[in-house]
Amino acid sequence: MQKIIIIKYGELSTKKDNIGYFLNTLKNNIKEVLIDEEVNISLDIGRMFIEVQEESIPKVVAKLKKIFGIHEIIVGYKDLDFTLDALKENTLKLLEAKDFKTFKINTKRSNKKYPYKSMELNNLIGSYILDNKKVKVDVLNPEVIFNIEIRQKEILYYDMKIKGLGGYPVGTLGKGLLMLSGGIDSPVAGFLAAKRGIMLEAIYFESPPHTSENAKNKVLALATILSEYSAKIKVHIVNFTAIQEAILKNIPNDYLITIMRRMMYRISEQIALKNKCLVLINGESIGQVASQTLTSMNCINAVVNMPVIRPVACYDKLQIIDMAKNIGSYETSILPYEDCCTVFVPQHPVINPSLKKACEYEKLIDYEALIKEAILNEEIIYVPLKEEAKYQDIL
Amino acid sequence: MIYLDYCATTPVAYEVLDTINKVTKEYIGNANSIHSLGRKSRDLLNSATNQIANIFNVSPNELIYTSGATESNNMALIGVALANRKKGNHIIVSKLEHPSIYSICNHLETLGFEISYVKNTAEGLIDFDDLKKLVRKETILVSICAVNSEVGIRQPLKMIRQIIKKENFGTIFHSDMTQAIGKVSVNLHDVDLASISAHKIYGPKGIGLLYKNSNVDMVPLIYGTSKEENNYRPGTPSLPLIAAFSKAIRLANNDLEKKERFITLLNDKIVNHLKKYPHILINKTNYSIPHILNISLMDVMSEPFVYALEKKEVYVSTNTACSSKELSTSVMAIYNDLNRAKHTIRISLSSLTTTDEVNRFLQIFDEEYSKLSNLK
């Protein structure tokens, strides 16, 4: 018997003609994540098999838990001996190492030529275990459900299933640009978008000296957390100081945020187009702040033609916080650094901005030139940064 | 100087010393501070821990930094015993442990725990049948060192684990791996808890770690924080030592087998040379690793002999540095010969040892031995 990791796909099985594309993307994503391991990945009907050194299995499973497109992760055993005796012996051997009182054998026979039916096998193997180990059968509520799958080429044995993240493999649906602010919502938005198979790039607006280097590092840390679920993330860092100062100087206070957001949308769309991103993604949640009312969204969204996805639009803040905790971004998100959107918040921002007024006010600044310059000077950082390279001399 | 006491401690490797200097100077922030200096330190700390976790194939949150193996042993044995008291009060250790394990066990006995000492075979291996008999329902912990510090016996940890878990699945298995790391390859997945020290692998003194599988219940021995991450060892992390430790582990794990082959040659050379003396017994079995060579000088007191060699700038020890004044419990456990256990000399070798050093050592050894043995 060989210890092996088995992957089940779930939602992917709804795909028909292009399932091969989805599976190959998933396989490549897994390979990318396990780049440091010696792995052998093979595709089969309804399953993917990952062979690694036994010691590496816990580490590999922890990584697989963060890959979209996986429905279930199973650590089981593969064997090529189809005889009934082997089935009995292998089952006993695997169950002997476990501590339990009640169990049930659950056989599946996708190889219909196999001479015994599933129910017969359950009985035969179950009674062999009863003869050899002091345990009882409980078909309703067993402590251990031991699965045996009789497949065309091999037999699989397993009892533990670990739930995967589900969703589609990242990259199968193209690329999107995530507006990453450093708050709680945008990383969650990125996570949800990635879950639907969107490969992420991220954009962050910094405004030194009003925002600190810490704020930027925090956003990179958040992008790094997201990259564990997707792949390498290209982070576009745009210096927003000149635009922000121009807005502060020239725009009436209540429209500061509205105009600032319109500028950010414009820049994001241009960078998205340049980088072949098909959508913008952000963490706006309806009604959360003044710039996220429906009228504000209309007024701000009007500057772009590209679809804007707001994955957390309809969630409560508490739900979003729960998701952030599960993703692992919450602790980083709540670090107390000012970002662009929070440094100069007016006392009373307009809640229902008018598109007409916004367009009028914008004429007060030469934003086209400023935007062009900001995009020209963008800084690009890929996360995750390679650790060894980072501390080569020290570690 | 000829240093042949590498099992007591090792000199700090040049590259490791560099790291201590650099990190002390450049990473002044407290890794628990939230400002940029603190975060810079925290980032390095995380990378250092990740590197160790990767080398040993475990998760970074399963590693707890301590002051060294003695503290790790305390944390493991006492922490697990107190946390699992409701499940039972029985603990098993071998007769080949480091003295710290026995001191801890004595303390645990005063707290109401029962200690059993598992027998070993004449070859020094754990007696599997005896172990099987000893493990029972109340057994909460077994502690067996990976490599014995006096005679260098290497235990088959995987097999021992299987025996323990078959008898009682809930029994926790700890191993003091201090003398194994950097000498032979180890697999932390063979055990639930493992103690490791930096100063035996050319790292600094004052830093070690305890590997604790995330499924093991353990209570902390010292308190000082509400943060979960360093729950077991609160306080400001010693970043220079931790970074140095991480580097030392990485360096020590390079070319393990090649180094071992070289050291085997040196060991053989010494053994072949000493064979000519009828009153010198070689305390070595098939399971001794070559890095540790234990001999008994039956006609010479070992302590004066160590001092005599020292005058010629040759440094060896009687048994472990932690119990130098007593008889060798390990030699006693294996050979059951009081005289033999009283007269031990431990020579420990490193890949830094040269053939010239060994030749010179043997020459001095001959001179001093003939002087002292003629006194009788």
PDB file of C-alpha atoms in Angstrom, chain B residues 72-332:
ATOM      1  CA  SER B  72      12.823  21.957  26.561  1.00  0.00           C
ATOM      2  CA  ASN B  73      12.885  18.699  28.515  1.00  0.00           C
ATOM      3  CA  ASN B  74      11.327  20.429  31.538  1.00  0.00           C
ATOM      4  CA  MET B  75       8.656  22.063  29.426  1.00  0.00           C
ATOM      5  CA  ALA B  76       7.814  18.798  27.692  1.00  0.00           C
ATOM      6  CA  LEU B  77       7.768  16.420  30.644  1.00  0.00           C
ATOM      7  CA  ILE B  78       6.251  18.654  33.315  1.00  0.00           C
ATOM      8  CA  GLY B  79       3.967  20.512  30.906  1.00  0.00           C
ATOM      9  CA  VAL B  80       2.549  17.310  29.435  1.00  0.00           C
ATOM     10  CA  ALA B  81       2.309  15.550  32.806  1.00  0.00           C
ATOM     11  CA  LEU B  82       0.314  18.384  34.359  1.00  0.00           C
ATOM     12  CA  ALA B  83      -1.926  18.819  31.333  1.00  0.00           C
ATOM     13  CA  ASN B  84      -2.788  15.136  31.104  1.00  0.00           C
ATOM     14  CA  ARG B  85      -3.121  14.350  34.785  1.00  0.00           C
ATOM     15  CA  LYS B  86      -6.771  13.355  34.386  1.00  0.00           C
ATOM     16  CA  LYS B  87      -5.840  10.667  31.862  1.00  0.00           C
ATOM     17  CA  GLY B  88      -3.230   9.032  34.069  1.00  0.00           C
ATOM     18  CA  ASN B  89      -0.108   9.471  36.174  1.00  0.00           C
ATOM     19  CA  HIS B  90       2.314   7.011  34.609  1.00  0.00           C
ATOM     20  CA  ILE B  91       5.473   8.047  32.764  1.00  0.00           C
ATOM     21  CA  ILE B  92       8.136   5.847  31.149  1.00  0.00           C
ATOM     22  CA  VAL B  93      11.744   6.831  30.493  1.00  0.00           C
ATOM     23  CA  SER B  94      14.796   4.850  29.417  1.00  0.00           C
ATOM     24  CA  LYS B  95      17.957   4.248  31.398  1.00  0.00           C
ATOM     25  CA  LEU B  96      20.003   6.060  28.785  1.00  0.00           C
ATOM     26  CA  GLU B  97      18.678   9.569  29.224  1.00  0.00           C
ATOM     27  CA  HIS B  98      20.419  12.854  29.845  1.00  0.00           C
ATOM     28  CA  PRO B  99      20.656  13.633  33.608  1.00  0.00           C
ATOM     29  CA  SER B 100      18.103  16.433  33.266  1.00  0.00           C
ATOM     30  CA  ILE B 101      15.400  13.891  32.451  1.00  0.00           C
ATOM     31  CA  TYR B 102      16.058  12.026  35.707  1.00  0.00           C
ATOM     32  CA  SER B 103      15.981  15.224  37.772  1.00  0.00           C
ATOM     33  CA  ILE B 104      12.655  16.134  36.198  1.00  0.00           C
ATOM     34  CA  CYS B 105      11.309  12.652  36.875  1.00  0.00           C
ATOM     35  CA  ASN B 106      12.338  12.910  40.530  1.00  0.00           C
ATOM     36  CA  HIS B 107      10.419  16.147  40.743  1.00  0.00           C
ATOM     37  CA  LEU B 108       7.382  14.609  39.040  1.00  0.00           C
ATOM     38  CA  GLU B 109       7.456  11.765  41.537  1.00  0.00           C
ATOM     39  CA  THR B 110       7.029  14.263  44.360  1.00  0.00           C
ATOM     40  CA  LEU B 111       3.962  15.544  42.514  1.00  0.00           C
ATOM     41  CA  GLY B 112       2.438  12.069  42.544  1.00  0.00           C
ATOM     42  CA  PHE B 113       3.500  10.707  39.170  1.00  0.00           C
ATOM     43  CA  GLU B 114       4.778   7.163  38.822  1.00  0.00           C
ATOM     44  CA  ILE B 115       7.974   6.711  36.824  1.00  0.00           C
ATOM     45  CA  SER B 116       8.988   3.443  35.163  1.00  0.00           C
ATOM     46  CA  TYR B 117      12.404   2.820  33.669  1.00  0.00           C
ATOM     47  CA  VAL B 118      12.303   0.716  30.528  1.00  0.00           C
ATOM     48  CA  LYS B 119      15.082  -1.859  30.162  1.00  0.00           C
ATOM     49  CA  ASN B 120      17.537  -1.892  27.301  1.00  0.00           C
ATOM     50  CA  THR B 121      19.203  -4.758  25.493  1.00  0.00           C
ATOM     51  CA  ALA B 122      22.922  -5.564  25.759  1.00  0.00           C
ATOM     52  CA  GLU B 123      23.336  -3.582  22.542  1.00  0.00           C
ATOM     53  CA  GLY B 124      21.815  -0.536  24.201  1.00  0.00           C
ATOM     54  CA  LEU B 125      18.542  -0.568  22.282  1.00  0.00           C
ATOM     55  CA  ILE B 126      15.249  -0.172  24.096  1.00  0.00           C
ATOM     56  CA  ASP B 127      13.869  -3.584  25.024  1.00  0.00           C
ATOM     57  CA  PHE B 128      10.690  -3.641  22.935  1.00  0.00           C
ATOM     58  CA  ASP B 129       9.046  -6.424  24.936  1.00  0.00           C
ATOM     59  CA  ASP B 130       9.643  -4.612  28.190  1.00  0.00           C
ATOM     60  CA  LEU B 131       8.274  -1.387  26.699  1.00  0.00           C
ATOM     61  CA  LYS B 132       5.175  -3.218  25.490  1.00  0.00           C
ATOM     62  CA  LYS B 133       4.615  -4.542  29.011  1.00  0.00           C
ATOM     63  CA  LEU B 134       5.122  -1.166  30.659  1.00  0.00           C
ATOM     64  CA  VAL B 135       2.721   0.891  28.522  1.00  0.00           C
ATOM     65  CA  ARG B 136      -0.723   0.770  30.089  1.00  0.00           C
ATOM     66  CA  LYS B 137      -3.957   2.731  30.213  1.00  0.00           C
ATOM     67  CA  GLU B 138      -2.589   5.332  32.636  1.00  0.00           C
ATOM     68  CA  THR B 139       0.639   5.880  30.687  1.00  0.00           C
ATOM     69  CA  ILE B 140       0.532   9.503  29.542  1.00  0.00           C
ATOM     70  CA  LEU B 141       4.111   9.985  28.406  1.00  0.00           C
ATOM     71  CA  VAL B 142       7.185   8.104  27.205  1.00  0.00           C
ATOM     72  CA  SER B 143      10.527   9.885  26.887  1.00  0.00           C
ATOM     73  CA  ILE B 144      13.420   8.242  25.071  1.00  0.00           C
ATOM     74  CA  CYS B 145      16.434  10.083  23.714  1.00  0.00           C
ATOM     75  CA  ALA B 146      17.222   9.767  19.995  1.00  0.00           C
ATOM     76  CA  VAL B 147      20.959   9.452  20.575  1.00  0.00           C
ATOM     77  CA  ASN B 148      22.415   8.746  23.987  1.00  0.00           C
ATOM     78  CA  SER B 149      24.945  11.357  25.083  1.00  0.00           C
ATOM     79  CA  GLU B 150      27.518   9.052  26.667  1.00  0.00           C
ATOM     80  CA  VAL B 151      27.756   5.976  24.465  1.00  0.00           C
ATOM     81  CA  GLY B 152      26.033   7.387  21.386  1.00  0.00           C
ATOM     82  CA  ILE B 153      23.379   4.691  21.068  1.00  0.00           C
ATOM     83  CA  ARG B 154      20.884   5.642  18.388  1.00  0.00           C
ATOM     84  CA  GLN B 155      17.335   4.453  19.056  1.00  0.00           C
ATOM     85  CA  PRO B 156      14.866   3.403  16.341  1.00  0.00           C
ATOM     86  CA  LEU B 157      12.282   6.051  17.216  1.00  0.00           C
ATOM     87  CA  LYS B 158       9.768   5.105  14.550  1.00  0.00           C
ATOM     88  CA  MET B 159       9.572   1.543  15.768  1.00  0.00           C
ATOM     89  CA  ILE B 160       9.354   2.672  19.391  1.00  0.00           C
ATOM     90  CA  ARG B 161       6.516   5.014  18.466  1.00  0.00           C
ATOM     91  CA  GLN B 162       4.600   2.215  16.775  1.00  0.00           C
ATOM     92  CA  ILE B 163       4.931  -0.004  19.825  1.00  0.00           C
ATOM     93  CA  ILE B 164       3.772   2.742  22.189  1.00  0.00           C
ATOM     94  CA  LYS B 165       0.828   3.809  20.027  1.00  0.00           C
ATOM     95  CA  LYS B 166      -0.314   0.254  19.530  1.00  0.00           C
ATOM     96  CA  GLU B 167      -0.508  -0.326  23.271  1.00  0.00           C
ATOM     97  CA  ASN B 168      -2.049   3.043  24.101  1.00  0.00           C
ATOM     98  CA  PHE B 169      -2.943   5.425  21.295  1.00  0.00           C
ATOM     99  CA  GLY B 170      -3.166   8.381  23.664  1.00  0.00           C
ATOM    100  CA  THR B 171       0.353   8.044  25.092  1.00  0.00           C
ATOM    101  CA  ILE B 172       2.543  10.983  24.127  1.00  0.00           C
ATOM    102  CA  PHE B 173       6.076  10.286  22.903  1.00  0.00           C
ATOM    103  CA  HIS B 174       8.891  12.724  23.669  1.00  0.00           C
ATOM    104  CA  SER B 175      12.471  12.432  22.530  1.00  0.00           C
ATOM    105  CA  ASP B 176      15.524  14.417  23.551  1.00  0.00           C
ATOM    106  CA  MET B 177      17.187  14.863  20.151  1.00  0.00           C
ATOM    107  CA  THR B 178      20.006  17.100  21.358  1.00  0.00           C
ATOM    108  CA  GLN B 179      22.792  14.688  20.422  1.00  0.00           C
ATOM    109  CA  ALA B 180      21.113  13.529  17.216  1.00  0.00           C
ATOM    110  CA  ILE B 181      20.534  16.823  15.396  1.00  0.00           C
ATOM    111  CA  GLY B 182      23.371  17.693  13.071  1.00  0.00           C
ATOM    112  CA  LYS B 183      24.940  14.250  13.478  1.00  0.00           C
ATOM    113  CA  VAL B 184      22.368  11.891  11.999  1.00  0.00           C
ATOM    114  CA  SER B 185      19.138  12.500  10.117  1.00  0.00           C
ATOM    115  CA  VAL B 186      16.018  12.633  12.256  1.00  0.00           C
ATOM    116  CA  ASN B 187      12.322  12.714  11.506  1.00  0.00           C
ATOM    117  CA  LEU B 188      10.267  14.817  13.881  1.00  0.00           C
ATOM    118  CA  HIS B 189       7.139  12.980  12.753  1.00  0.00           C
ATOM    119  CA  ASP B 190       8.413   9.919  14.602  1.00  0.00           C
ATOM    120  CA  VAL B 191       7.646  11.694  17.879  1.00  0.00           C
ATOM    121  CA  ASP B 192       5.097  14.053  19.416  1.00  0.00           C
ATOM    122  CA  LEU B 193       7.646  16.233  21.189  1.00  0.00           C
ATOM    123  CA  ALA B 194      11.367  16.769  20.635  1.00  0.00           C
ATOM    124  CA  SER B 195      14.049  18.773  22.441  1.00  0.00           C
ATOM    125  CA  ILE B 196      16.792  20.400  20.391  1.00  0.00           C
ATOM    126  CA  SER B 197      19.709  22.624  21.359  1.00  0.00           C
ATOM    127  CA  ALA B 198      21.762  25.103  19.325  1.00  0.00           C
ATOM    128  CA  HIS B 199      25.143  24.871  21.029  1.00  0.00           C
ATOM    129  CA  LYS B 200      25.691  21.244  19.975  1.00  0.00           C
ATOM    130  CA  ILE B 201      25.453  22.193  16.324  1.00  0.00           C
ATOM    131  CA  TYR B 202      27.892  25.114  16.204  1.00  0.00           C
ATOM    132  CA  GLY B 203      25.214  27.580  17.295  1.00  0.00           C
ATOM    133  CA  PRO B 204      25.198  29.883  20.314  1.00  0.00           C
ATOM    134  CA  LYS B 205      24.624  28.769  23.892  1.00  0.00           C
ATOM    135  CA  GLY B 206      21.359  29.809  25.488  1.00  0.00           C
ATOM    136  CA  ILE B 207      18.928  28.826  22.769  1.00  0.00           C
ATOM    137  CA  GLY B 208      17.082  25.626  22.001  1.00  0.00           C
ATOM    138  CA  LEU B 209      13.621  24.590  21.002  1.00  0.00           C
ATOM    139  CA  LEU B 210      10.848  22.221  21.740  1.00  0.00           C
ATOM    140  CA  TYR B 211       8.921  20.714  18.856  1.00  0.00           C
ATOM    141  CA  LYS B 212       5.372  20.076  19.967  1.00  0.00           C
ATOM    142  CA  ASN B 213       2.911  18.416  17.621  1.00  0.00           C
ATOM    143  CA  SER B 214      -0.201  20.586  17.515  1.00  0.00           C
ATOM    144  CA  ASN B 215      -2.342  17.719  18.833  1.00  0.00           C
ATOM    145  CA  VAL B 216      -0.428  17.434  22.101  1.00  0.00           C
ATOM    146  CA  ASP B 217      -1.922  18.976  25.239  1.00  0.00           C
ATOM    147  CA  MET B 218       0.666  20.794  27.324  1.00  0.00           C
ATOM    148  CA  VAL B 219       0.441  23.515  29.966  1.00  0.00           C
ATOM    149  CA  PRO B 220       3.007  26.326  30.115  1.00  0.00           C
ATOM    150  CA  LEU B 221       5.539  26.395  32.943  1.00  0.00           C
ATOM    151  CA  ILE B 222       5.940  30.167  32.970  1.00  0.00           C
ATOM    152  CA  TYR B 223       3.329  32.829  32.462  1.00  0.00           C
ATOM    153  CA  GLY B 224       3.529  36.349  31.156  1.00  0.00           C
ATOM    154  CA  THR B 225       1.353  36.989  28.138  1.00  0.00           C
ATOM    155  CA  SER B 226      -2.169  36.634  26.902  1.00  0.00           C
ATOM    156  CA  LYS B 227      -0.985  36.281  23.306  1.00  0.00           C
ATOM    157  CA  GLU B 228      -1.528  32.819  21.997  1.00  0.00           C
ATOM    158  CA  GLU B 229       1.508  32.616  19.753  1.00  0.00           C
ATOM    159  CA  ASN B 230       4.148  32.561  22.477  1.00  0.00           C
ATOM    160  CA  ASN B 231       1.925  31.231  25.161  1.00  0.00           C
ATOM    161  CA  TYR B 232       4.477  28.649  26.273  1.00  0.00           C
ATOM    162  CA  ARG B 233       7.503  30.887  26.498  1.00  0.00           C
ATOM    163  CA  PRO B 234       6.381  34.494  27.021  1.00  0.00           C
ATOM    164  CA  GLY B 235       8.803  37.387  26.970  1.00  0.00           C
ATOM    165  CA  THR B 236      10.816  39.223  24.357  1.00  0.00           C
ATOM    166  CA  PRO B 237      12.122  36.749  21.777  1.00  0.00           C
ATOM    167  CA  SER B 238      15.903  36.622  21.581  1.00  0.00           C
ATOM    168  CA  LEU B 239      16.110  37.444  17.913  1.00  0.00           C
ATOM    169  CA  PRO B 240      19.928  37.291  17.465  1.00  0.00           C
ATOM    170  CA  LEU B 241      20.023  33.842  19.025  1.00  0.00           C
ATOM    171  CA  ILE B 242      16.962  32.625  17.142  1.00  0.00           C
ATOM    172  CA  ALA B 243      18.273  33.783  13.755  1.00  0.00           C
ATOM    173  CA  ALA B 244      21.657  32.233  14.579  1.00  0.00           C
ATOM    174  CA  PHE B 245      19.970  28.987  15.626  1.00  0.00           C
ATOM    175  CA  SER B 246      18.049  28.870  12.373  1.00  0.00           C
ATOM    176  CA  LYS B 247      21.245  29.323  10.406  1.00  0.00           C
ATOM    177  CA  ALA B 248      23.089  26.744  12.505  1.00  0.00           C
ATOM    178  CA  ILE B 249      20.361  24.183  11.824  1.00  0.00           C
ATOM    179  CA  ARG B 250      20.521  24.866   8.104  1.00  0.00           C
ATOM    180  CA  LEU B 251      24.314  24.500   8.029  1.00  0.00           C
ATOM    181  CA  ALA B 252      24.366  21.440  10.301  1.00  0.00           C
ATOM    182  CA  ASN B 253      21.952  19.598   8.049  1.00  0.00           C
ATOM    183  CA  ASN B 254      24.151  19.944   4.982  1.00  0.00           C
ATOM    184  CA  ASP B 255      25.967  16.778   3.889  1.00  0.00           C
ATOM    185  CA  LEU B 256      25.098  14.812   7.015  1.00  0.00           C
ATOM    186  CA  GLU B 257      26.050  11.489   5.484  1.00  0.00           C
ATOM    187  CA  LYS B 258      29.370  12.643   4.062  1.00  0.00           C
ATOM    188  CA  LYS B 259      30.372  14.077   7.424  1.00  0.00           C
ATOM    189  CA  GLU B 260      29.331  10.880   9.166  1.00  0.00           C
ATOM    190  CA  ARG B 261      31.451   8.760   6.817  1.00  0.00           C
ATOM    191  CA  PHE B 262      34.496  10.913   7.536  1.00  0.00           C
ATOM    192  CA  ILE B 263      33.949  10.756  11.282  1.00  0.00           C
ATOM    193  CA  THR B 264      33.597   6.960  11.095  1.00  0.00           C
ATOM    194  CA  LEU B 265      37.134   6.824   9.714  1.00  0.00           C
ATOM    195  CA  LEU B 266      38.478   8.861  12.642  1.00  0.00           C
ATOM    196  CA  ASN B 267      36.566   6.751  15.116  1.00  0.00           C
ATOM    197  CA  ASP B 268      37.923   3.520  13.606  1.00  0.00           C
ATOM    198  CA  LYS B 269      41.422   4.890  13.752  1.00  0.00           C
ATOM    199  CA  ILE B 270      41.189   5.573  17.481  1.00  0.00           C
ATOM    200  CA  VAL B 271      39.518   2.256  18.241  1.00  0.00           C
ATOM    201  CA  ASN B 272      42.150   0.298  16.297  1.00  0.00           C
ATOM    202  CA  HIS B 273      44.911   2.125  18.104  1.00  0.00           C
ATOM    203  CA  LEU B 274      43.485   1.510  21.586  1.00  0.00           C
ATOM    204  CA  LYS B 275      42.903  -2.192  20.957  1.00  0.00           C
ATOM    205  CA  LYS B 276      46.471  -2.942  21.968  1.00  0.00           C
ATOM    206  CA  TYR B 277      45.766  -2.007  25.599  1.00  0.00           C
ATOM    207  CA  PRO B 278      44.350  -4.938  27.553  1.00  0.00           C
ATOM    208  CA  HIS B 279      42.897  -2.706  30.266  1.00  0.00           C
ATOM    209  CA  ILE B 280      41.061  -0.378  27.976  1.00  0.00           C
ATOM    210  CA  LEU B 281      37.483  -1.394  27.143  1.00  0.00           C
ATOM    211  CA  ILE B 282      35.659   0.154  24.221  1.00  0.00           C
ATOM    212  CA  ASN B 283      32.064   0.980  25.167  1.00  0.00           C
ATOM    213  CA  LYS B 284      30.588   0.729  21.723  1.00  0.00           C
ATOM    214  CA  THR B 285      27.803  -1.369  20.233  1.00  0.00           C
ATOM    215  CA  ASN B 286      26.432  -1.794  16.733  1.00  0.00           C
ATOM    216  CA  TYR B 287      24.082   1.094  17.395  1.00  0.00           C
ATOM    217  CA  SER B 288      26.634   3.678  18.545  1.00  0.00           C
ATOM    218  CA  ILE B 289      27.073   6.622  16.220  1.00  0.00           C
ATOM    219  CA  PRO B 290      30.696   7.383  15.282  1.00  0.00           C
ATOM    220  CA  HIS B 291      30.646  10.910  16.705  1.00  0.00           C
ATOM    221  CA  ILE B 292      30.771   9.616  20.262  1.00  0.00           C
ATOM    222  CA  LEU B 293      33.468   7.210  21.416  1.00  0.00           C
ATOM    223  CA  ASN B 294      33.260   6.015  24.986  1.00  0.00           C
ATOM    224  CA  ILE B 295      36.052   3.979  26.559  1.00  0.00           C
ATOM    225  CA  SER B 296      36.782   2.670  30.052  1.00  0.00           C
ATOM    226  CA  LEU B 297      40.339   2.857  31.397  1.00  0.00           C
ATOM    227  CA  MET B 298      40.091   0.060  33.905  1.00  0.00           C
ATOM    228  CA  ASP B 299      43.493   0.697  35.483  1.00  0.00           C
ATOM    229  CA  VAL B 300      43.372   4.504  35.582  1.00  0.00           C
ATOM    230  CA  MET B 301      41.011   6.919  37.307  1.00  0.00           C
ATOM    231  CA  SER B 302      39.225   8.871  34.660  1.00  0.00           C
ATOM    232  CA  GLU B 303      39.148  12.278  36.297  1.00  0.00           C
ATOM    233  CA  PRO B 304      42.941  12.590  36.784  1.00  0.00           C
ATOM    234  CA  PHE B 305      43.374  11.330  33.244  1.00  0.00           C
ATOM    235  CA  VAL B 306      41.190  14.131  31.877  1.00  0.00           C
ATOM    236  CA  TYR B 307      43.327  16.625  33.831  1.00  0.00           C
ATOM    237  CA  ALA B 308      46.523  15.043  32.566  1.00  0.00           C
ATOM    238  CA  LEU B 309      45.383  15.366  28.946  1.00  0.00           C
ATOM    239  CA  GLU B 310      44.239  18.903  29.622  1.00  0.00           C
ATOM    240  CA  LYS B 311      47.787  19.877  30.567  1.00  0.00           C
ATOM    241  CA  LYS B 312      48.784  18.905  27.021  1.00  0.00           C
ATOM    242  CA  GLU B 313      45.873  20.933  25.690  1.00  0.00           C
ATOM    243  CA  VAL B 314      43.781  17.936  24.805  1.00  0.00           C
ATOM    244  CA  TYR B 315      40.164  18.178  25.898  1.00  0.00           C
ATOM    245  CA  VAL B 316      37.931  15.158  26.471  1.00  0.00           C
ATOM    246  CA  SER B 317      35.404  14.394  29.198  1.00  0.00           C
ATOM    247  CA  THR B 318      34.606  11.601  31.651  1.00  0.00           C
ATOM    248  CA  ASN B 319      30.965  11.270  30.686  1.00  0.00           C
ATOM    249  CA  THR B 320      28.426  14.005  30.031  1.00  0.00           C
ATOM    250  CA  ALA B 321      29.326  17.522  31.055  1.00  0.00           C
ATOM    251  CA  CYS B 322      26.122  17.649  33.063  1.00  0.00           C
ATOM    252  CA  SER B 323      27.135  14.845  35.420  1.00  0.00           C
ATOM    253  CA  SER B 324      30.937  14.830  35.169  1.00  0.00           C
ATOM    254  CA  LYS B 325      31.486  13.937  38.787  1.00  0.00           C
ATOM    255  CA  GLU B 326      29.333  10.803  38.787  1.00  0.00           C
ATOM    256  CA  LEU B 327      29.574   7.388  37.219  1.00  0.00           C
ATOM    257  CA  SER B 328      28.341   6.836  33.716  1.00  0.00           C
ATOM    258  CA  THR B 329      24.706   5.732  34.028  1.00  0.00           C
ATOM    259  CA  SER B 330      24.604   4.718  30.390  1.00  0.00           C
ATOM    260  CA  VAL B 331      27.644   2.456  30.556  1.00  0.00           C
ATOM    261  CA  MET B 332      26.144   0.977  33.719  1.00  0.00           C
TER     262      MET B 332
END
